[in-house]
mmCIF file of C-alpha atoms (C1' of nucleotides) in Angstrom:
data_model
loop_
_atom_site.group_PDB
_atom_site.id
_atom_site.type_symbol
_atom_site.label_atom_id
_atom_site.label_comp_id
_atom_site.label_asym_id
_atom_site.label_seq_id
_atom_site.Cartn_x
_atom_site.Cartn_y
_atom_site.Cartn_z
ATOM 1 C CA UNK A 26 94.031 87.328 60.293
ATOM 2 C CA UNK A 27 91.258 85.558 62.076
ATOM 3 C CA UNK A 28 92.900 82.183 62.383
ATOM 4 C CA UNK A 29 96.183 83.762 63.365
ATOM 5 C CA UNK A 30 95.035 83.606 66.956
ATOM 6 C CA UNK A 31 94.377 79.921 66.595
ATOM 7 C CA UNK A 32 97.990 79.340 65.733
ATOM 8 C CA UNK A 33 99.134 81.624 68.513
ATOM 9 C CA UNK A 34 97.083 79.664 71.000
ATOM 10 C CA UNK A 35 98.197 76.328 69.675
ATOM 11 C CA UNK A 36 101.871 77.212 69.656
ATOM 12 C CA UNK A 37 101.476 78.300 73.252
ATOM 13 C CA UNK A 38 100.196 74.823 74.055
ATOM 14 C CA UNK A 39 96.640 76.011 74.548
ATOM 15 C CA UNK A 40 93.516 74.628 72.972
ATOM 16 C CA UNK A 41 91.484 76.768 70.643
ATOM 17 C CA UNK A 42 88.096 77.419 72.183
ATOM 18 C CA UNK A 43 85.250 79.806 71.565
ATOM 19 C CA UNK A 44 85.695 81.660 74.879
ATOM 20 C CA UNK A 45 89.369 82.225 74.189
ATOM 21 C CA UNK A 46 88.760 83.529 70.696
ATOM 22 C CA UNK A 47 85.989 85.749 72.020
ATOM 23 C CA UNK A 48 88.251 87.227 74.680
ATOM 24 C CA UNK A 49 91.056 87.778 72.188
ATOM 25 C CA UNK A 50 88.584 89.456 69.896
ATOM 26 C CA UNK A 51 87.558 91.891 72.607
ATOM 27 C CA UNK A 52 91.189 92.560 73.488
ATOM 28 C CA UNK A 53 91.968 93.463 69.874
ATOM 29 C CA UNK A 54 89.226 96.057 69.861
ATOM 30 C CA UNK A 55 89.904 97.450 73.319
ATOM 31 C CA UNK A 56 93.570 97.884 74.219
ATOM 32 C CA UNK A 57 93.059 98.181 77.990
ATOM 33 C CA UNK A 58 90.076 96.466 79.526
ATOM 34 C CA UNK A 59 89.136 95.008 82.857
ATOM 35 C CA UNK A 60 87.859 91.463 83.238
ATOM 36 C CA UNK A 61 84.266 92.519 83.717
ATOM 37 C CA UNK A 62 84.148 94.600 80.564
ATOM 38 C CA UNK A 63 85.733 91.752 78.658
ATOM 39 C CA UNK A 64 83.058 89.392 79.914
ATOM 40 C CA UNK A 65 80.284 91.743 78.846
ATOM 41 C CA UNK A 66 81.758 92.417 75.424
ATOM 42 C CA UNK A 67 82.658 88.791 74.828
ATOM 43 C CA UNK A 68 79.025 87.822 75.256
ATOM 44 C CA UNK A 69 78.307 89.572 71.993
ATOM 45 C CA UNK A 70 80.317 86.816 70.333
ATOM 46 C CA UNK A 71 79.749 83.931 72.711
ATOM 47 C CA UNK A 72 76.636 84.607 74.807
ATOM 48 C CA UNK A 73 77.087 81.863 77.361
ATOM 49 C CA UNK A 74 80.545 82.832 78.571
ATOM 50 C CA UNK A 75 80.802 83.089 82.350
ATOM 51 C CA UNK A 76 82.804 85.613 84.349
ATOM 52 C CA UNK A 77 84.964 82.864 85.766
ATOM 53 C CA UNK A 78 85.724 81.592 82.304
ATOM 54 C CA UNK A 79 87.032 85.041 81.494
ATOM 55 C CA UNK A 80 89.309 84.944 84.502
ATOM 56 C CA UNK A 81 90.466 81.504 83.451
ATOM 57 C CA UNK A 82 91.105 82.558 79.872
ATOM 58 C CA UNK A 83 92.952 85.672 80.951
ATOM 59 C CA UNK A 84 95.112 83.724 83.331
ATOM 60 C CA UNK A 85 95.956 81.291 80.544
ATOM 61 C CA UNK A 86 96.758 84.110 78.121
ATOM 62 C CA UNK A 87 98.914 85.965 80.605
ATOM 63 C CA UNK A 88 100.619 82.767 81.694
ATOM 64 C CA UNK A 89 101.568 81.914 78.144
ATOM 65 C CA UNK A 90 102.703 85.395 77.275
ATOM 66 C CA UNK A 91 99.910 86.254 74.849
ATOM 67 C CA UNK A 92 98.529 88.983 77.067
ATOM 68 C CA UNK A 93 99.798 91.250 79.778
ATOM 69 C CA UNK A 94 98.115 92.229 82.983
ATOM 70 C CA UNK A 95 98.464 95.661 84.510
ATOM 71 C CA UNK A 96 97.042 96.723 87.848
ATOM 72 C CA UNK A 97 96.651 100.439 88.228
ATOM 73 C CA UNK A 98 96.332 101.389 91.879
ATOM 74 C CA UNK A 99 92.771 101.710 93.052
ATOM 75 C CA UNK A 100 91.075 99.792 90.291
ATOM 76 C CA UNK A 101 90.590 96.376 88.804
ATOM 77 C CA UNK A 102 93.293 94.768 86.700
ATOM 78 C CA UNK A 103 93.447 95.620 83.015
ATOM 79 C CA UNK A 104 94.614 93.407 80.188
ATOM 80 C CA UNK A 105 96.357 94.170 76.920
ATOM 81 C CA UNK A 106 97.741 92.213 73.996
ATOM 82 C CA UNK A 107 100.812 94.323 73.476
ATOM 83 C CA UNK A 108 103.502 92.178 75.009
ATOM 84 C CA UNK A 109 107.242 91.765 74.821
ATOM 85 C CA UNK A 110 108.204 95.408 74.589
ATOM 86 C CA UNK A 111 107.795 96.351 78.234
ATOM 87 C CA UNK A 112 106.149 99.625 77.406
ATOM 88 C CA UNK A 113 104.575 101.790 80.076
ATOM 89 C CA UNK A 114 101.275 103.503 80.748
ATOM 90 C CA UNK A 115 99.610 106.836 81.189
ATOM 91 C CA UNK A 116 96.574 106.663 83.433
ATOM 92 C CA UNK A 117 93.972 109.392 83.798
ATOM 93 C CA UNK A 118 93.054 110.041 87.423
ATOM 94 C CA UNK A 119 89.633 111.243 86.428
ATOM 95 C CA UNK A 120 88.230 108.764 83.930
ATOM 96 C CA UNK A 121 90.686 105.890 84.162
ATOM 97 C CA UNK A 122 91.657 106.121 80.524
ATOM 98 C CA UNK A 123 94.888 104.291 79.820
ATOM 99 C CA UNK A 124 97.324 105.048 77.022
ATOM 100 C CA UNK A 125 100.553 103.350 76.075
ATOM 101 C CA UNK A 126 103.932 105.064 76.228
ATOM 102 C CA UNK A 127 107.107 103.749 74.751
ATOM 103 C CA UNK A 128 109.915 104.074 77.170
ATOM 104 C CA UNK A 129 112.345 106.874 76.662
ATOM 105 C CA UNK A 130 115.499 105.100 77.553
ATOM 106 C CA UNK A 131 115.875 102.220 75.188
ATOM 107 C CA UNK A 132 115.067 98.612 74.603
ATOM 108 C CA UNK A 133 114.947 97.175 78.119
ATOM 109 C CA UNK A 134 114.618 100.489 79.794
ATOM 110 C CA UNK A 135 114.527 101.565 83.340
ATOM 111 C CA UNK A 136 115.994 98.287 84.513
ATOM 112 C CA UNK A 137 118.739 100.161 86.279
ATOM 113 C CA UNK A 138 117.693 101.766 89.535
ATOM 114 C CA UNK A 139 120.384 103.946 91.054
ATOM 115 C CA UNK A 140 120.893 101.517 93.908
ATOM 116 C CA UNK A 141 119.440 98.061 93.520
ATOM 117 C CA UNK A 142 119.943 97.275 97.201
ATOM 118 C CA UNK A 143 120.939 93.712 96.400
ATOM 119 C CA UNK A 144 117.838 93.039 94.323
ATOM 120 C CA UNK A 145 118.024 91.179 91.025
ATOM 121 C CA UNK A 146 115.678 93.373 89.030
ATOM 122 C CA UNK A 147 113.926 91.799 86.073
ATOM 123 C CA UNK A 148 111.181 94.253 85.287
ATOM 124 C CA UNK A 149 110.432 97.913 85.684
ATOM 125 C CA UNK A 150 106.847 99.007 85.772
ATOM 126 C CA UNK A 151 106.153 102.661 85.158
ATOM 127 C CA UNK A 152 102.823 104.392 85.528
ATOM 128 C CA UNK A 153 102.383 108.054 84.721
ATOM 129 C CA UNK A 154 99.423 109.576 86.533
ATOM 130 C CA UNK A 155 97.664 112.652 85.236
ATOM 131 C CA UNK A 156 94.672 113.981 83.381
ATOM 132 C CA UNK A 157 93.813 112.948 79.862
ATOM 133 C CA UNK A 158 93.051 115.605 77.262
ATOM 134 C CA UNK A 159 89.278 115.233 77.599
ATOM 135 C CA UNK A 160 89.295 115.509 81.377
ATOM 136 C CA UNK A 161 91.493 118.585 81.277
ATOM 137 C CA UNK A 162 88.885 120.245 79.099
ATOM 138 C CA UNK A 163 86.050 119.024 81.314
ATOM 139 C CA UNK A 164 87.729 120.498 84.389
ATOM 140 C CA UNK A 165 88.099 123.856 82.752
ATOM 141 C CA UNK A 166 84.404 123.851 81.910
ATOM 142 C CA UNK A 167 82.403 122.815 84.969
ATOM 143 C CA UNK A 168 84.432 124.445 87.748
ATOM 144 C CA UNK A 169 87.533 122.536 88.675
ATOM 145 C CA UNK A 170 89.008 121.541 91.985
ATOM 146 C CA UNK A 171 86.042 119.520 93.127
ATOM 147 C CA UNK A 172 88.256 116.518 93.521
ATOM 148 C CA UNK A 173 85.195 114.411 92.958
ATOM 149 C CA UNK A 174 85.940 111.008 91.659
ATOM 150 C CA UNK A 175 83.862 111.029 88.540
ATOM 151 C CA UNK A 176 81.275 108.318 88.269
ATOM 152 C CA UNK A 177 82.622 107.402 84.891
ATOM 153 C CA UNK A 178 85.896 106.358 86.422
ATOM 154 C CA UNK A 179 86.925 102.772 85.948
ATOM 155 C CA UNK A 180 85.863 102.813 82.351
ATOM 156 C CA UNK A 181 89.302 102.900 80.889
ATOM 157 C CA UNK A 182 88.053 101.025 77.903
ATOM 158 C CA UNK A 183 88.733 103.519 75.213
ATOM 159 C CA UNK A 184 91.887 104.098 73.186
ATOM 160 C CA UNK B 7 110.964 113.367 118.872
ATOM 161 C CA UNK B 8 107.844 111.978 120.371
ATOM 162 C CA UNK B 9 105.756 115.110 120.349
ATOM 163 C CA UNK B 10 106.999 116.080 116.935
ATOM 164 C CA UNK B 11 104.171 114.041 115.470
ATOM 165 C CA UNK B 12 101.689 115.972 117.510
ATOM 166 C CA UNK B 13 102.761 119.167 115.829
ATOM 167 C CA UNK B 14 102.753 117.518 112.444
ATOM 168 C CA UNK B 15 99.213 116.354 112.976
ATOM 169 C CA UNK B 16 98.065 119.675 114.313
ATOM 170 C CA UNK B 17 99.582 121.689 111.519
ATOM 171 C CA UNK B 18 97.832 119.396 109.094
ATOM 172 C CA UNK B 19 94.554 120.314 110.749
ATOM 173 C CA UNK B 20 94.167 116.921 112.384
ATOM 174 C CA UNK B 21 93.509 116.227 116.024
ATOM 175 C CA UNK B 22 96.064 114.368 118.055
ATOM 176 C CA UNK B 23 94.640 111.027 119.112
ATOM 177 C CA UNK B 24 96.023 107.809 120.522
ATOM 178 C CA UNK B 25 95.188 105.731 117.436
ATOM 179 C CA UNK B 26 96.955 108.206 115.193
ATOM 180 C CA UNK B 27 100.055 108.299 117.334
ATOM 181 C CA UNK B 28 100.033 104.520 117.543
ATOM 182 C CA UNK B 29 99.843 104.192 113.758
ATOM 183 C CA UNK B 30 102.578 106.751 113.248
ATOM 184 C CA UNK B 31 104.694 104.878 115.743
ATOM 185 C CA UNK B 32 104.321 101.647 113.799
ATOM 186 C CA UNK B 33 105.091 103.434 110.555
ATOM 187 C CA UNK B 34 108.321 104.801 111.979
ATOM 188 C CA UNK B 35 109.482 101.307 112.872
ATOM 189 C CA UNK B 36 108.304 99.644 109.677
ATOM 190 C CA UNK B 37 108.904 101.591 106.490
ATOM 191 C CA UNK B 38 106.474 99.629 104.305
ATOM 192 C CA UNK B 39 103.513 98.001 105.975
ATOM 193 C CA UNK B 40 100.023 96.982 105.046
ATOM 194 C CA UNK B 41 96.979 98.086 107.004
ATOM 195 C CA UNK B 42 96.519 94.757 108.719
ATOM 196 C CA UNK B 43 100.066 94.607 110.019
ATOM 197 C CA UNK B 44 99.731 98.168 111.237
ATOM 198 C CA UNK B 45 96.582 97.245 113.134
ATOM 199 C CA UNK B 46 98.255 94.288 114.793
ATOM 200 C CA UNK B 47 101.380 96.211 115.719
ATOM 201 C CA UNK B 48 99.460 99.260 116.865
ATOM 202 C CA UNK B 49 97.602 97.154 119.393
ATOM 203 C CA UNK B 50 100.835 96.830 121.313
ATOM 204 C CA UNK B 51 100.498 100.535 122.045
ATOM 205 C CA UNK B 52 96.745 101.012 121.972
ATOM 206 C CA UNK B 53 95.046 97.636 122.492
ATOM 207 C CA UNK B 54 91.528 98.634 121.600
ATOM 208 C CA UNK B 55 92.260 100.012 118.141
ATOM 209 C CA UNK B 56 89.978 98.600 115.470
ATOM 210 C CA UNK B 57 90.915 97.711 111.908
ATOM 211 C CA UNK B 58 88.574 100.357 110.564
ATOM 212 C CA UNK B 59 90.186 102.968 112.734
ATOM 213 C CA UNK B 60 93.466 102.089 111.072
ATOM 214 C CA UNK B 61 91.937 102.600 107.641
ATOM 215 C CA UNK B 62 90.526 105.885 108.806
ATOM 216 C CA UNK B 63 93.794 107.061 110.279
ATOM 217 C CA UNK B 64 95.721 106.052 107.190
ATOM 218 C CA UNK B 65 93.285 107.830 104.927
ATOM 219 C CA UNK B 66 93.668 110.957 107.043
ATOM 220 C CA UNK B 67 97.451 110.728 107.015
ATOM 221 C CA UNK B 68 97.612 110.157 103.281
ATOM 222 C CA UNK B 69 95.061 112.868 102.630
ATOM 223 C CA UNK B 70 97.082 115.416 104.573
ATOM 224 C CA UNK B 71 100.380 114.404 103.068
ATOM 225 C CA UNK B 72 101.914 112.847 106.168
ATOM 226 C CA UNK B 73 102.000 109.395 104.657
ATOM 227 C CA UNK B 74 102.081 107.869 101.220
ATOM 228 C CA UNK B 75 100.201 104.892 99.949
ATOM 229 C CA UNK B 76 101.656 102.461 97.440
ATOM 230 C CA UNK B 77 99.793 99.574 95.884
ATOM 231 C CA UNK B 78 102.046 96.893 94.484
ATOM 232 C CA UNK B 79 100.170 94.713 92.045
ATOM 233 C CA UNK B 80 98.743 91.581 93.560
ATOM 234 C CA UNK B 81 98.859 92.615 97.177
ATOM 235 C CA UNK B 82 97.360 94.921 99.753
ATOM 236 C CA UNK B 83 98.301 98.591 99.859
ATOM 237 C CA UNK B 84 101.412 99.558 101.793
ATOM 238 C CA UNK B 85 102.039 102.785 103.635
ATOM 239 C CA UNK B 86 105.195 104.773 104.270
ATOM 240 C CA UNK B 87 106.125 108.028 105.935
ATOM 241 C CA UNK B 88 108.696 109.088 103.399
ATOM 242 C CA UNK B 89 106.830 111.682 101.420
ATOM 243 C CA UNK B 90 107.568 114.610 99.191
ATOM 244 C CA UNK B 91 110.505 113.178 97.300
ATOM 245 C CA UNK B 92 108.628 110.916 94.908
ATOM 246 C CA UNK B 93 111.064 108.094 95.321
ATOM 247 C CA UNK B 94 110.398 104.682 93.860
ATOM 248 C CA UNK B 95 110.349 101.080 94.992
ATOM 249 C CA UNK B 96 111.971 97.733 94.583
ATOM 250 C CA UNK B 97 109.600 94.866 95.260
ATOM 251 C CA UNK B 98 110.624 91.256 95.762
ATOM 252 C CA UNK B 99 108.415 88.854 93.816
ATOM 253 C CA UNK B 100 109.092 86.104 96.302
ATOM 254 C CA UNK B 101 108.675 87.573 99.767
ATOM 255 C CA UNK B 102 107.125 90.941 99.066
ATOM 256 C CA UNK B 103 109.970 92.859 100.636
ATOM 257 C CA UNK B 104 109.955 96.499 99.590
ATOM 258 C CA UNK B 105 112.960 98.791 99.455
ATOM 259 C CA UNK B 106 113.204 102.429 98.501
ATOM 260 C CA UNK B 107 115.121 103.696 95.503
ATOM 261 C CA UNK B 108 115.984 107.257 94.817
ATOM 262 C CA UNK B 109 115.288 108.109 91.271
ATOM 263 C CA UNK B 110 118.201 108.356 88.929
ATOM 264 C CA UNK B 111 117.112 111.284 86.898
ATOM 265 C CA UNK B 112 116.752 114.188 89.258
ATOM 266 C CA UNK B 113 114.406 115.988 91.539
ATOM 267 C CA UNK B 114 111.007 115.443 89.964
ATOM 268 C CA UNK B 115 112.154 112.611 87.839
ATOM 269 C CA UNK B 116 110.517 110.540 85.218
ATOM 270 C CA UNK B 117 107.799 113.101 84.720
ATOM 271 C CA UNK B 118 108.570 113.180 81.039
ATOM 272 C CA UNK B 119 107.220 110.279 79.053
ATOM 273 C CA UNK B 120 108.392 110.211 75.465
ATOM 274 C CA UNK B 121 104.909 110.962 74.209
ATOM 275 C CA UNK B 122 102.390 112.235 76.723
ATOM 276 C CA UNK B 123 99.469 111.702 74.345
ATOM 277 C CA UNK B 124 97.795 114.868 75.541
ATOM 278 C CA UNK B 125 97.962 113.892 79.194
ATOM 279 C CA UNK B 126 98.900 116.393 81.884
ATOM 280 C CA UNK B 127 101.203 114.170 83.900
ATOM 281 C CA UNK B 128 101.662 115.010 87.562
ATOM 282 C CA UNK B 129 103.240 111.890 88.981
ATOM 283 C CA UNK B 130 105.352 109.013 87.830
ATOM 284 C CA UNK B 131 105.182 105.812 89.759
ATOM 285 C CA UNK B 132 107.968 103.335 89.243
ATOM 286 C CA UNK B 133 108.125 99.822 90.588
ATOM 287 C CA UNK B 134 111.118 97.602 90.013
ATOM 288 C CA UNK B 135 110.253 93.915 90.287
ATOM 289 C CA UNK B 136 112.847 91.337 91.127
ATOM 290 C CA UNK B 137 114.294 89.128 93.824
ATOM 291 C CA UNK B 138 115.721 90.468 97.029
ATOM 292 C CA UNK B 139 119.128 89.311 98.212
ATOM 293 C CA UNK B 140 117.711 86.764 100.661
ATOM 294 C CA UNK B 141 115.384 85.187 98.148
ATOM 295 C CA UNK B 142 118.149 84.897 95.568
ATOM 296 C CA UNK B 143 120.131 82.884 98.076
ATOM 297 C CA UNK B 144 117.105 80.809 99.032
ATOM 298 C CA UNK B 145 116.504 79.931 95.389
ATOM 299 C CA UNK B 146 120.042 78.767 94.917
ATOM 300 C CA UNK B 147 119.747 76.500 97.944
ATOM 301 C CA UNK B 148 116.496 74.550 97.751
ATOM 302 C CA UNK B 149 116.293 73.932 93.993
ATOM 303 C CA UNK B 150 115.089 76.931 92.063
ATOM 304 C CA UNK B 151 112.502 77.342 89.369
ATOM 305 C CA UNK B 152 109.632 76.060 91.445
ATOM 306 C CA UNK B 153 107.793 79.273 90.876
ATOM 307 C CA UNK B 154 105.977 78.639 94.098
ATOM 308 C CA UNK B 155 104.625 81.720 95.693
ATOM 309 C CA UNK B 156 106.256 81.499 99.061
ATOM 310 C CA UNK B 157 103.895 81.409 101.974
ATOM 311 C CA UNK B 158 105.779 84.265 103.529
ATOM 312 C CA UNK B 159 104.763 86.552 100.713
ATOM 313 C CA UNK B 160 102.853 89.643 101.695
ATOM 314 C CA UNK B 161 105.089 90.236 104.629
ATOM 315 C CA UNK B 162 106.991 93.098 103.162
ATOM 316 C CA UNK B 163 107.417 94.443 106.621
ATOM 317 C CA UNK B 164 111.139 94.361 106.939
ATOM 318 C CA UNK B 165 113.791 96.857 105.809
ATOM 319 C "C1'" DC C 8 83.717 59.680 61.224
ATOM 320 C "C1'" DC C 9 83.556 57.934 66.401
ATOM 321 C "C1'" DG C 10 84.906 57.584 70.912
ATOM 322 C "C1'" DC C 11 88.487 58.597 74.456
ATOM 323 C "C1'" DT C 12 91.476 61.373 77.212
ATOM 324 C "C1'" DT C 13 92.694 65.582 78.780
ATOM 325 C "C1'" DG C 14 92.019 70.243 79.272
ATOM 326 C "C1'" DA C 15 88.523 73.961 79.504
ATOM 327 C "C1'" DT C 16 84.279 75.856 81.127
ATOM 328 C "C1'" DT C 17 80.270 76.168 84.112
ATOM 329 C "C1'" DT C 18 78.275 76.627 88.449
ATOM 330 C "C1'" DG C 19 78.417 77.931 93.062
ATOM 331 C "C1'" DA C 20 80.548 78.958 97.305
ATOM 332 C "C1'" DC C 21 83.977 81.707 99.448
ATOM 333 C "C1'" DT C 22 87.914 84.922 100.705
ATOM 334 C "C1'" DG C 23 90.563 89.273 101.480
ATOM 335 C "C1'" DG C 24 90.913 94.090 101.259
ATOM 336 C "C1'" DC C 25 88.400 97.710 101.723
ATOM 337 C "C1'" DT C 26 84.305 101.068 102.262
ATOM 338 C "C1'" DC C 27 79.969 102.922 104.197
ATOM 339 C "C1'" DA C 28 76.872 104.310 108.039
ATOM 340 C "C1'" DA C 29 75.208 105.041 112.740
ATOM 341 C "C1'" DG C 30 76.128 105.790 117.283
ATOM 342 C "C1'" DA C 31 79.527 106.416 121.210
ATOM 343 C "C1'" DA C 32 83.611 108.533 122.662
ATOM 344 C "C1'" DA C 33 87.267 111.680 122.907
ATOM 345 C "C1'" DA C 34 89.715 116.249 121.555
ATOM 346 C "C1'" DC C 35 90.079 120.971 122.350
ATOM 347 C "C1'" DG C 36 88.280 125.876 122.265
ATOM 348 C "C1'" DG C 37 86.079 128.595 125.443
ATOM 349 C "C1'" DC D 13 84.071 122.046 133.163
ATOM 350 C "C1'" DC D 14 80.866 122.260 128.917
ATOM 351 C "C1'" DG D 15 79.619 122.091 124.204
ATOM 352 C "C1'" DT D 16 80.831 121.410 119.582
ATOM 353 C "C1'" DT D 17 83.122 118.880 116.278
ATOM 354 C "C1'" DT D 18 86.084 115.387 114.912
ATOM 355 C "C1'" DT D 19 87.362 110.772 115.431
ATOM 356 C "C1'" DC D 20 86.759 106.059 116.844
ATOM 357 C "C1'" DT D 21 83.935 101.798 117.488
ATOM 358 C "C1'" DT D 22 80.805 98.492 115.925
ATOM 359 C "C1'" DG D 23 78.708 96.076 112.388
ATOM 360 C "C1'" DA D 24 77.032 95.491 107.799
ATOM 361 C "C1'" DG D 25 78.199 95.199 103.065
ATOM 362 C "C1'" DC D 26 80.769 95.455 98.425
ATOM 363 C "C1'" DC D 27 83.805 94.135 94.742
ATOM 364 C "C1'" DA D 28 87.528 91.754 92.434
ATOM 365 C "C1'" DG D 29 89.226 87.771 92.358
ATOM 366 C "C1'" DT D 30 90.010 82.665 93.791
ATOM 367 C "C1'" DC D 31 88.990 77.693 94.771
ATOM 368 C "C1'" DA D 32 86.765 73.248 93.944
ATOM 369 C "C1'" DA D 33 83.542 69.918 91.930
ATOM 370 C "C1'" DA D 34 81.055 68.532 88.095
ATOM 371 C "C1'" DT D 35 79.993 69.059 83.172
ATOM 372 C "C1'" DC D 36 81.465 69.715 78.620
ATOM 373 C "C1'" DA D 37 84.253 70.144 74.439
ATOM 374 C "C1'" DA D 38 88.970 69.904 71.777
ATOM 375 C "C1'" DG D 39 91.734 67.251 69.429
ATOM 376 C "C1'" DC D 40 94.004 62.764 69.197
ATOM 377 C "C1'" DG D 41 93.921 57.779 67.889
ATOM 378 C "C1'" DG D 42 91.665 54.527 65.591
#
DNA sequence: CCGCTTGATTTGACTGGCTCAAGAAAACGG
DNA sequence: CCGTTTTCTTGAGCCAGTCAAATCAAGCGG
C-alpha cells in the first residue's frame, strides 16, 4: 500500500518526492487538516520540509485531483484525500471538528437549485454547521451560552 | 423607507449613526458586496468613513441579525441584507457574481444530513459553483478553456 | 552507473483581508 | 445643555497564503 501513492502521483504526471509522500502520509492519518498542521506532522517523516513546500505540494495534489480543498468560513483551508464523490461536511462551531456526510439525494446531488438564474452549475458545496457530540457535552457541563470561541478551535484535525 | 433603518437599528439595541446608515444604504443597492467595496461606495454618502469603521458596522449588523455574512471560498467575505430565510447562493467561478437561490426543500431546508454523526446541526450552508450567463457567453467567444482567472474576479457586486 | 534536463523545493520577501487597542467624537437619556 | 456610553478614527499588527529567484533532486538518456 505504500508505493500505491507513487503510482498515483506518477499517473497524475507528478514526480515522486519525499515531501509529497510525507504530505500524503499525513493526509491518510488525518482526514481534514490545515496546511500548517500538515507541515508540522510531515516533519516527523521529512524534517526539512518547509511551509511553502507544503503549499506547493497541496496545490499540486488538488490540481491533479488527488486531494480536495475545503474552506470552512472563518478558518484556514482544510485538505482531504476523499475525492470524486462530492460528499459534504459537518463542521463544529466550537472546536472546528469536521466530519464527512454522504449526500442524501444521490450520485451527483444537489446540482439542481430551484432556479439556476442562468448559471451553469457544476458543483454544489454543502456545509452543515453545528456542535459535535463532544462540544454538546462540554456545553452542558461548564455553563453554556458563553458564546466564547474556544481556544481549541481551528484544530479540526481529528476524525 | 429611509427612516425604517433607524427603527431597525434602534430595536436591535444599536445607535443610529451616519456610518451605519451609509453602509445599510450601500447594502440595499448591492445585494452581495465585500467590505472594501462597501467602504468605497459608502464614502459617496459619508466621505470620512474608515475601512475599520465598515468592519465594525458590519460586525454589529451581522451580530444583531440585520445582515448576513457569506464567505465564498477563495475570496473576501460578502454581506447581504436578506436574512432569516436561510437561502443559498450561486457563485460564478469566473467573475465572482453571486445570485440568491431559494432552497428547494422547504422552510428550514437541508438541515437533515443523511448521517449527522452526533452533530447538533443548526444551519446548512449551500454554495452552487458554476458560470454565470455572461461568463458562459464570454467563454464561447474568446476561445474557452484558458482557465484564466479573469481580472474582474472578486467583483461580485452586481445583481 | 553518470550526467543532463526539467520539475520541485528552499529561502525570503510580500500581499490582502481582517483584528486589536487607544483615544477622539458623536449619540441620546436626562 | 451635560454626562455617560457607544461608536468611530487612527494606527499597529496578525495570519493564511502567494510570488519570485536560486538551489536541489527526480528520472531520463546514454
